[in-house]
Amino acid sequence: MLNFTRKQIVIATAAAMGFVLLGITAVRADDKKADDRKGAPATVAKASLTVTTTKATQADWLVKLSANGNIAPWQEAIVGAESNGLRLAEVRVNVGDVVKRGQTLAHFAPDTVRAELAQQTASVAEAEAALAEAEANAARAKTLQDSGAMSTQQINQYVTAAKTAAARLQAAQAARESGQLRVGFTRVVAPDDGVISARLATVGAVVNGGQELFRLIRKNRLEWRAEVTSSDLAKVSPGQTVLVTTPTGVQVSGKVRVIAPTVDTTSRNAIVYVDLANNAAAKSGMFASGDFSVGSAKALSLPQQSVVLRDGMTYVYQLLADNKVSQLKVQTGRRMGDRVEITAGLKGTETVVVNGAAFLAQGDTVRVVADAK
């Protein structure tokens, strides 16, 4: 048997207790690390974009029929010269001027026609004197008919001379009236209210009768001549409202006045005449597009920002429960303002990304800040 001193026994005991304490401390440290790992939160995916969301809404939308055509005057009057060989002395209007019916547009020099009128007036006076003399001679001859102093043939000659003088007077009076008209023709007037669309009159020019001087858009009324296919013609009727868009983007309201009775044999289109509201943006000669309102139908729609066009396809992004997005292929239809009709691909219950949709991809994680209004 081994014999240990008291001092050796105390040292051995202390060492053993130290190892035990170290072991307990190590176990507790391991347990703490395990507990820390067990209670630590899982790694959260970082949001790639902040977005807003909405849901598709359903409402009654107008059904439209689109067409193209030219804007033209409702009626265009040509104002020309009514006298031949007169010189233009004054032109009072220019292109774009608004005129009233009877307003003076131009003046011809009146000297020549006034001189002719004076000559014609003198011819009338001469014919009146000749008629008076012829009638007096015929009256005297008739008083001698029973006395036998003049033969019947002579008496008839005086009566015929009186009738001839009366006819000459009528001719002279007609010539004077023509001269008076020519004096009136030296003043060119507007045949109706409207706006001057063209001016060919030049001061100092000698013009021929019938030569065009001005063009006038009557009443300043314009119409849109829409070309509608024969298959769609049954959808259009007089009185329908139309919204015409000019090349500058301005929209002008209109109303169908009449539909052409024939269809062009080459294009198979018919012309629909639409009266346009007075709007400075619409000009004669413009080629414009327009929409006929032909009824209404239900439409499921989303804001335009929600719809993304990629590789010729149209998509929206649905927000899932874990804030991830799923790409959905949809089909679009009509447009009204900033909303787009969805004709296929959505049920209407999905939550869809609005702002930021154009920057998303399949499976992205997003942060939603507020629903779009």
CSV table of C-alpha atoms in Angstrom, one decimal:
chain,number,residue,atom,x,y,z
A,1,MET,CA,0.0,0.0,0.0
A,2,LEU,CA,1.2,3.4,-1.0
A,3,ASN,CA,1.7,5.9,1.8
A,4,PHE,CA,0.9,9.6,0.9
A,5,THR,CA,1.6,12.6,3.0
A,6,ARG,CA,-1.2,14.9,4.0
A,7,LYS,CA,0.2,17.6,1.8
A,8,GLN,CA,0.2,15.4,-1.3
A,9,ILE,CA,-3.4,14.3,-0.6
A,10,VAL,CA,-4.6,18.0,-0.5
A,11,ILE,CA,-2.8,18.9,-3.7
A,12,ALA,CA,-4.3,15.9,-5.5
A,13,THR,CA,-7.8,16.7,-4.3
A,14,ALA,CA,-7.5,20.4,-5.4
A,15,ALA,CA,-6.3,19.4,-8.9
A,16,ALA,CA,-9.2,17.0,-9.4
A,17,MET,CA,-11.7,19.6,-8.4
A,18,GLY,CA,-10.2,22.1,-10.9
A,19,PHE,CA,-10.6,19.6,-13.8
A,20,VAL,CA,-14.2,19.1,-12.8
A,21,LEU,CA,-14.9,22.8,-12.8
A,22,LEU,CA,-13.2,23.3,-16.2
A,23,GLY,CA,-15.3,20.5,-17.6
A,24,ILE,CA,-18.5,22.0,-16.3
A,25,THR,CA,-17.6,25.5,-17.6
A,26,ALA,CA,-16.8,24.0,-21.0
A,27,VAL,CA,-20.1,22.2,-21.1
A,28,ARG,CA,-22.0,25.3,-20.1
A,29,ALA,CA,-20.3,27.3,-22.8
A,30,ASP,CA,-21.1,24.7,-25.5
A,31,ASP,CA,-24.7,24.7,-24.3
A,32,LYS,CA,-24.9,28.5,-24.5
A,33,LYS,CA,-23.6,28.5,-28.1
A,34,ALA,CA,-26.1,25.8,-29.0
A,35,ASP,CA,-28.9,27.8,-27.4
A,36,ASP,CA,-27.7,31.0,-29.2
A,37,ARG,CA,-27.7,29.2,-32.6
A,38,LYS,CA,-31.1,27.7,-31.9
A,39,GLY,CA,-32.7,31.1,-31.1
A,40,ALA,CA,-31.1,33.1,-33.9
A,41,PRO,CA,-33.5,34.4,-36.6
A,42,ALA,CA,-33.3,32.9,-40.2
A,43,THR,CA,-31.6,34.9,-42.9
A,44,VAL,CA,-34.2,37.3,-44.6
A,45,ALA,CA,-34.0,37.9,-48.4
A,46,LYS,CA,-33.3,41.5,-49.2
A,47,ALA,CA,-36.0,43.4,-51.0
A,48,SER,CA,-34.9,44.4,-54.5
A,49,LEU,CA,-37.4,47.3,-55.0
A,50,THR,CA,-40.1,49.3,-53.3
A,51,VAL,CA,-43.4,49.1,-55.1
A,52,THR,CA,-47.1,50.0,-54.9
A,53,THR,CA,-49.9,47.5,-55.7
A,54,THR,CA,-53.5,47.5,-56.8
A,55,LYS,CA,-56.2,45.1,-58.0
A,56,ALA,CA,-58.0,45.1,-61.3
A,57,THR,CA,-61.3,46.9,-61.4
A,58,GLN,CA,-64.3,46.2,-63.7
A,59,ALA,CA,-66.5,49.0,-65.2
A,60,ASP,CA,-68.5,49.8,-68.3
A,61,TRP,CA,-66.3,51.2,-71.0
A,62,LEU,CA,-67.4,52.6,-74.4
A,63,VAL,CA,-67.0,50.4,-77.4
A,64,LYS,CA,-65.2,52.3,-80.1
A,65,LEU,CA,-64.8,51.9,-83.8
A,66,SER,CA,-61.5,53.5,-85.1
A,67,ALA,CA,-61.1,55.0,-88.5
A,68,ASN,CA,-58.9,57.4,-90.5
A,69,GLY,CA,-59.7,60.2,-92.9
A,70,ASN,CA,-59.2,63.7,-94.1
A,71,ILE,CA,-60.5,66.9,-92.6
A,72,ALA,CA,-62.1,69.1,-95.3
A,73,PRO,CA,-64.5,72.1,-95.6
A,74,TRP,CA,-68.2,71.3,-95.2
A,75,GLN,CA,-68.7,73.5,-98.3
A,76,GLU,CA,-66.2,75.7,-100.1
A,77,ALA,CA,-67.4,78.6,-102.2
A,78,ILE,CA,-65.4,80.0,-105.1
A,79,VAL,CA,-65.6,83.7,-105.5
A,80,GLY,CA,-64.8,84.9,-109.1
A,81,ALA,CA,-64.9,87.9,-111.4
A,82,GLU,CA,-68.3,88.5,-113.0
A,83,SER,CA,-67.1,91.0,-115.5
A,84,ASN,CA,-64.6,90.7,-118.3
A,85,GLY,CA,-61.5,92.8,-118.8
A,86,LEU,CA,-61.7,94.9,-115.6
A,87,ARG,CA,-58.6,95.9,-113.6
A,88,LEU,CA,-58.4,95.0,-109.9
A,89,ALA,CA,-58.0,98.3,-108.0
A,90,GLU,CA,-58.2,97.1,-104.4
A,91,VAL,CA,-58.1,93.8,-102.4
A,92,ARG,CA,-59.4,94.1,-98.9
A,93,VAL,CA,-59.1,90.6,-97.4
A,94,ASN,CA,-56.4,87.9,-97.1
A,95,VAL,CA,-56.2,84.2,-96.3
A,96,GLY,CA,-57.6,83.5,-92.8
A,97,ASP,CA,-59.8,86.5,-92.6
A,98,VAL,CA,-63.3,85.9,-91.2
A,99,VAL,CA,-65.9,87.6,-93.4
A,100,LYS,CA,-69.7,88.2,-93.4
A,101,ARG,CA,-72.2,87.7,-96.1
A,102,GLY,CA,-72.2,90.7,-98.4
A,103,GLN,CA,-68.9,92.1,-97.2
A,104,THR,CA,-66.7,93.7,-99.8
A,105,LEU,CA,-63.7,91.6,-100.7
A,106,ALA,CA,-62.2,93.5,-103.6
A,107,HIS,CA,-62.9,96.4,-106.0
A,108,PHE,CA,-62.4,96.7,-109.7
A,109,ALA,CA,-61.7,100.1,-111.4
A,110,PRO,CA,-65.2,101.4,-112.4
A,111,ASP,CA,-64.2,104.1,-114.9
A,112,THR,CA,-64.8,102.0,-118.1
A,113,VAL,CA,-68.2,100.5,-117.0
A,114,ARG,CA,-69.4,103.9,-115.8
A,115,ALA,CA,-68.7,105.4,-119.2
A,116,GLU,CA,-70.5,102.5,-120.9
A,117,LEU,CA,-73.4,103.0,-118.6
A,118,ALA,CA,-73.6,106.7,-119.4
A,119,GLN,CA,-73.7,105.9,-123.1
A,120,GLN,CA,-76.4,103.3,-122.6
A,121,THR,CA,-78.4,105.8,-120.6
A,122,ALA,CA,-78.2,108.2,-123.5
A,123,SER,CA,-79.3,105.5,-125.9
A,124,VAL,CA,-82.4,104.9,-123.8
A,125,ALA,CA,-83.3,108.6,-123.9
A,126,GLU,CA,-82.8,108.6,-127.7
A,127,ALA,CA,-85.0,105.6,-128.0
A,128,GLU,CA,-87.7,107.1,-125.9
A,129,ALA,CA,-87.7,110.3,-128.1
A,130,ALA,CA,-87.9,108.1,-131.3
A,131,LEU,CA,-90.8,106.1,-129.8
A,132,ALA,CA,-92.7,109.3,-128.9
A,133,GLU,CA,-92.3,110.6,-132.5
A,134,ALA,CA,-93.3,107.2,-134.0
A,135,GLU,CA,-96.4,106.9,-131.8
A,136,ALA,CA,-97.5,110.5,-132.7
A,137,ASN,CA,-97.1,109.7,-136.4
A,138,ALA,CA,-99.1,106.5,-136.1
A,139,ALA,CA,-101.9,108.3,-134.2
A,140,ARG,CA,-102.2,111.0,-136.9
A,141,ALA,CA,-102.2,108.4,-139.7
A,142,LYS,CA,-105.1,106.5,-138.0
A,143,THR,CA,-107.2,109.7,-137.9
A,144,LEU,CA,-106.9,110.0,-141.7
A,145,GLN,CA,-107.9,106.4,-142.3
A,146,ASP,CA,-111.6,107.2,-143.0
A,147,SER,CA,-110.9,110.3,-145.0
A,148,GLY,CA,-109.0,108.5,-147.7
A,149,ALA,CA,-106.1,110.9,-147.7
A,150,MET,CA,-103.7,108.0,-146.9
A,151,SER,CA,-103.7,104.5,-148.1
A,152,THR,CA,-104.0,101.6,-145.7
A,153,GLN,CA,-100.5,100.6,-146.6
A,154,GLN,CA,-99.1,104.0,-145.5
A,155,ILE,CA,-101.0,103.9,-142.2
A,156,ASN,CA,-99.7,100.4,-141.5
A,157,GLN,CA,-96.1,101.6,-142.1
A,158,TYR,CA,-96.6,104.3,-139.4
A,159,VAL,CA,-98.0,101.8,-136.9
A,160,THR,CA,-95.2,99.4,-137.6
A,161,ALA,CA,-92.6,102.2,-137.1
A,162,ALA,CA,-94.1,102.9,-133.7
A,163,LYS,CA,-93.9,99.3,-132.6
A,164,THR,CA,-90.3,99.1,-133.9
A,165,ALA,CA,-89.4,102.3,-131.9
A,166,ALA,CA,-90.9,100.6,-128.8
A,167,ALA,CA,-88.8,97.5,-129.3
A,168,ARG,CA,-85.7,99.6,-129.7
A,169,LEU,CA,-86.5,101.4,-126.5
A,170,GLN,CA,-86.8,98.0,-124.7
A,171,ALA,CA,-83.4,97.0,-126.1
A,172,ALA,CA,-81.8,100.2,-124.9
A,173,GLN,CA,-83.3,99.8,-121.5
A,174,ALA,CA,-82.0,96.2,-121.3
A,175,ALA,CA,-78.5,97.4,-122.3
A,176,ARG,CA,-78.7,100.1,-119.6
A,177,GLU,CA,-79.6,97.5,-117.0
A,178,SER,CA,-76.7,95.3,-118.1
A,179,GLY,CA,-74.4,98.3,-117.7
A,180,GLN,CA,-75.8,98.9,-114.2
A,181,LEU,CA,-75.1,95.3,-113.3
A,182,ARG,CA,-71.5,95.7,-114.6
A,183,VAL,CA,-71.1,98.7,-112.3
A,184,GLY,CA,-72.3,96.5,-109.4
A,185,PHE,CA,-69.8,93.8,-110.5
A,186,THR,CA,-66.9,96.1,-109.8
A,187,ARG,CA,-67.5,95.3,-106.1
A,188,VAL,CA,-66.7,91.7,-105.2
A,189,VAL,CA,-68.7,90.5,-102.2
A,190,ALA,CA,-68.7,87.4,-100.0
A,191,PRO,CA,-71.6,85.1,-100.9
A,192,ASP,CA,-71.9,83.8,-97.3
A,193,ASP,CA,-70.4,84.0,-93.8
A,194,GLY,CA,-67.1,82.1,-93.5
A,195,VAL,CA,-63.3,82.3,-93.6
A,196,ILE,CA,-61.1,83.0,-96.6
A,197,SER,CA,-59.1,79.8,-97.4
A,198,ALA,CA,-57.3,81.0,-100.6
A,199,ARG,CA,-56.7,84.3,-102.4
A,200,LEU,CA,-55.6,84.6,-106.0
A,201,ALA,CA,-56.6,88.2,-106.5
A,202,THR,CA,-53.7,90.6,-107.1
A,203,VAL,CA,-54.0,94.4,-107.3
A,204,GLY,CA,-53.5,95.7,-110.8
A,205,ALA,CA,-54.4,92.4,-112.6
A,206,VAL,CA,-56.9,92.5,-115.5
A,207,VAL,CA,-59.1,89.4,-115.1
A,208,ASN,CA,-61.5,87.6,-117.3
A,209,GLY,CA,-65.0,86.8,-116.4
A,210,GLY,CA,-65.3,83.7,-114.2
A,211,GLN,CA,-61.7,83.8,-113.1
A,212,GLU,CA,-61.2,82.6,-109.5
A,213,LEU,CA,-60.3,85.4,-107.0
A,214,PHE,CA,-61.0,83.9,-103.5
A,215,ARG,CA,-62.1,80.6,-101.9
A,216,LEU,CA,-64.3,80.7,-98.8
A,217,ILE,CA,-65.1,78.0,-96.3
A,218,ARG,CA,-68.8,78.5,-95.7
A,219,LYS,CA,-69.8,79.1,-92.1
A,220,ASN,CA,-66.2,78.1,-91.2
A,221,ARG,CA,-67.5,74.6,-90.9
A,222,LEU,CA,-65.2,71.6,-91.2
A,223,GLU,CA,-66.0,68.0,-91.5
A,224,TRP,CA,-64.1,64.7,-91.1
A,225,ARG,CA,-64.4,62.3,-94.0
A,226,ALA,CA,-63.8,59.0,-92.3
A,227,GLU,CA,-63.1,55.9,-94.3
A,228,VAL,CA,-65.0,53.0,-92.7
A,229,THR,CA,-64.8,49.4,-94.0
A,230,SER,CA,-68.0,47.9,-95.4
A,231,SER,CA,-68.0,45.3,-92.7
A,232,ASP,CA,-68.1,48.0,-89.9
A,233,LEU,CA,-70.5,50.3,-91.7
A,234,ALA,CA,-73.6,48.8,-90.0
A,235,LYS,CA,-72.2,50.0,-86.6
A,236,VAL,CA,-72.3,53.6,-87.7
A,237,SER,CA,-75.5,55.7,-87.9
A,238,PRO,CA,-76.2,59.5,-88.2
A,239,GLY,CA,-76.1,61.3,-84.9
A,240,GLN,CA,-73.4,59.1,-83.3
A,241,THR,CA,-70.7,61.0,-81.3
A,242,VAL,CA,-67.1,60.9,-82.6
A,243,LEU,CA,-63.8,61.9,-81.1
A,244,VAL,CA,-61.3,63.0,-83.8
A,245,THR,CA,-57.6,63.3,-82.9
A,246,THR,CA,-55.6,65.7,-85.0
A,247,PRO,CA,-51.9,65.1,-85.9
A,248,THR,CA,-51.0,67.5,-83.1
A,249,GLY,CA,-52.7,65.3,-80.6
A,250,VAL,CA,-55.7,67.7,-79.9
A,251,GLN,CA,-59.1,65.9,-79.7
A,252,VAL,CA,-62.1,67.5,-81.4
A,253,SER,CA,-65.6,66.3,-80.8
A,254,GLY,CA,-67.9,65.6,-83.8
A,255,LYS,CA,-71.2,64.1,-84.8
A,256,VAL,CA,-72.0,61.8,-87.8
A,257,ARG,CA,-74.0,63.8,-90.3
A,258,VAL,CA,-74.5,61.4,-93.2
A,259,ILE,CA,-73.1,58.1,-94.6
A,260,ALA,CA,-72.2,57.9,-98.3
A,261,PRO,CA,-74.6,55.8,-100.3
A,262,THR,CA,-71.9,54.0,-102.1
A,263,VAL,CA,-68.8,51.9,-101.2
A,264,ASP,CA,-65.5,52.4,-103.1
A,265,THR,CA,-65.0,49.3,-105.4
A,266,THR,CA,-61.2,49.4,-104.9
A,267,SER,CA,-60.8,50.0,-101.2
A,268,ARG,CA,-64.2,48.6,-100.1
A,269,ASN,CA,-64.5,51.6,-97.8
A,270,ALA,CA,-67.4,54.0,-97.4
A,271,ILE,CA,-67.1,57.7,-96.5
A,272,VAL,CA,-68.8,58.8,-93.3
A,273,TYR,CA,-69.2,62.6,-93.1
A,274,VAL,CA,-68.7,63.9,-89.5
A,275,ASP,CA,-69.5,67.5,-88.6
A,276,LEU,CA,-66.7,68.9,-86.3
A,277,ALA,CA,-67.0,71.4,-83.5
A,278,ASN,CA,-65.3,74.7,-84.1
A,279,ASN,CA,-61.7,74.2,-83.0
A,280,ALA,CA,-58.6,76.1,-84.1
A,281,ALA,CA,-56.5,72.9,-83.9
A,282,ALA,CA,-58.5,71.3,-86.8
A,283,LYS,CA,-57.3,72.5,-90.2
A,284,SER,CA,-58.6,71.7,-93.7
A,285,GLY,CA,-56.4,69.1,-95.4
A,286,MET,CA,-55.2,67.3,-92.2
A,287,PHE,CA,-55.2,63.5,-92.0
A,288,ALA,CA,-56.7,62.5,-88.7
A,289,SER,CA,-57.8,59.4,-86.8
A,290,GLY,CA,-61.0,59.1,-84.8
A,291,ASP,CA,-63.2,56.8,-82.7
A,292,PHE,CA,-66.9,56.3,-83.2
A,293,SER,CA,-68.9,55.5,-80.0
A,294,VAL,CA,-70.9,52.4,-80.9
A,295,GLY,CA,-72.0,51.2,-77.4
A,296,SER,CA,-70.6,50.0,-74.1
A,297,ALA,CA,-69.3,46.8,-72.5
A,298,LYS,CA,-67.7,45.6,-69.2
A,299,ALA,CA,-63.9,46.0,-69.0
A,300,LEU,CA,-61.4,44.6,-66.5
A,301,SER,CA,-58.7,47.2,-66.3
A,302,LEU,CA,-55.4,48.0,-64.6
A,303,PRO,CA,-53.3,51.2,-64.5
A,304,GLN,CA,-51.0,51.5,-67.5
A,305,GLN,CA,-47.9,51.4,-65.3
A,306,SER,CA,-48.8,47.8,-64.3
A,307,VAL,CA,-48.5,46.4,-67.8
A,308,VAL,CA,-45.0,45.6,-69.0
A,309,LEU,CA,-44.2,44.9,-72.7
A,310,ARG,CA,-41.2,42.6,-73.2
A,311,ASP,CA,-40.2,40.7,-76.3
A,312,GLY,CA,-43.5,41.4,-77.9
A,313,MET,CA,-45.4,39.9,-75.0
A,314,THR,CA,-47.5,41.7,-72.3
A,315,TYR,CA,-47.0,40.9,-68.6
A,316,VAL,CA,-48.1,42.0,-65.1
A,317,TYR,CA,-46.5,41.0,-61.8
A,318,GLN,CA,-48.6,39.4,-59.1
A,319,LEU,CA,-47.6,39.9,-55.5
A,320,LEU,CA,-47.4,36.7,-53.5
A,321,ALA,CA,-47.7,36.1,-49.8
A,322,ASP,CA,-44.0,36.1,-49.1
A,323,ASN,CA,-43.6,39.5,-50.9
A,324,LYS,CA,-42.2,37.8,-54.0
A,325,VAL,CA,-43.6,38.5,-57.4
A,326,SER,CA,-44.8,36.2,-60.1
A,327,GLN,CA,-44.8,37.1,-63.7
A,328,LEU,CA,-48.2,36.6,-65.5
A,329,LYS,CA,-48.7,36.8,-69.2
A,330,VAL,CA,-51.8,38.8,-70.1
A,331,GLN,CA,-53.6,40.1,-73.2
A,332,THR,CA,-54.7,43.7,-73.5
A,333,GLY,CA,-57.6,45.4,-75.3
A,334,ARG,CA,-59.1,48.9,-75.1
A,335,ARG,CA,-57.5,51.9,-73.5
A,336,MET,CA,-59.2,54.7,-71.6
A,337,GLY,CA,-57.1,57.5,-70.1
A,338,ASP,CA,-54.3,55.9,-68.1
A,339,ARG,CA,-56.0,52.5,-67.8
A,340,VAL,CA,-55.6,49.4,-70.0
A,341,GLU,CA,-58.2,46.7,-70.5
A,342,ILE,CA,-57.1,43.1,-69.6
A,343,THR,CA,-58.9,40.6,-71.8
A,344,ALA,CA,-57.1,37.5,-70.7
A,345,GLY,CA,-54.6,36.3,-68.1
A,346,LEU,CA,-56.2,37.7,-64.9
A,347,LYS,CA,-59.2,36.8,-62.8
A,348,GLY,CA,-59.4,40.1,-61.1
A,349,THR,CA,-58.6,39.0,-57.6
A,350,GLU,CA,-54.9,39.1,-57.9
A,351,THR,CA,-52.8,41.8,-56.2
A,352,VAL,CA,-50.7,43.4,-59.0
A,353,VAL,CA,-47.6,45.6,-58.8
A,354,VAL,CA,-48.1,49.2,-60.2
A,355,ASN,CA,-45.2,51.5,-59.7
A,356,GLY,CA,-41.9,49.7,-60.4
A,357,ALA,CA,-43.3,46.8,-62.4
A,358,ALA,CA,-41.1,47.7,-65.4
A,359,PHE,CA,-37.9,46.9,-63.3
A,360,LEU,CA,-39.0,43.5,-61.9
A,361,ALA,CA,-38.2,40.0,-62.9
A,362,GLN,CA,-39.7,36.6,-62.0
A,363,GLY,CA,-39.2,35.8,-58.2
A,364,ASP,CA,-38.0,39.2,-57.1
A,365,THR,CA,-38.6,40.2,-53.5
A,366,VAL,CA,-40.2,43.6,-53.1
A,367,ARG,CA,-41.3,46.0,-50.3
A,368,VAL,CA,-44.8,47.3,-50.6
A,369,VAL,CA,-45.3,50.9,-49.3
A,370,ALA,CA,-48.9,51.6,-50.2
A,371,ASP,CA,-51.7,50.5,-52.5
A,372,ALA,CA,-52.0,52.6,-55.6
A,373,LYS,CA,-55.1,54.7,-55.8
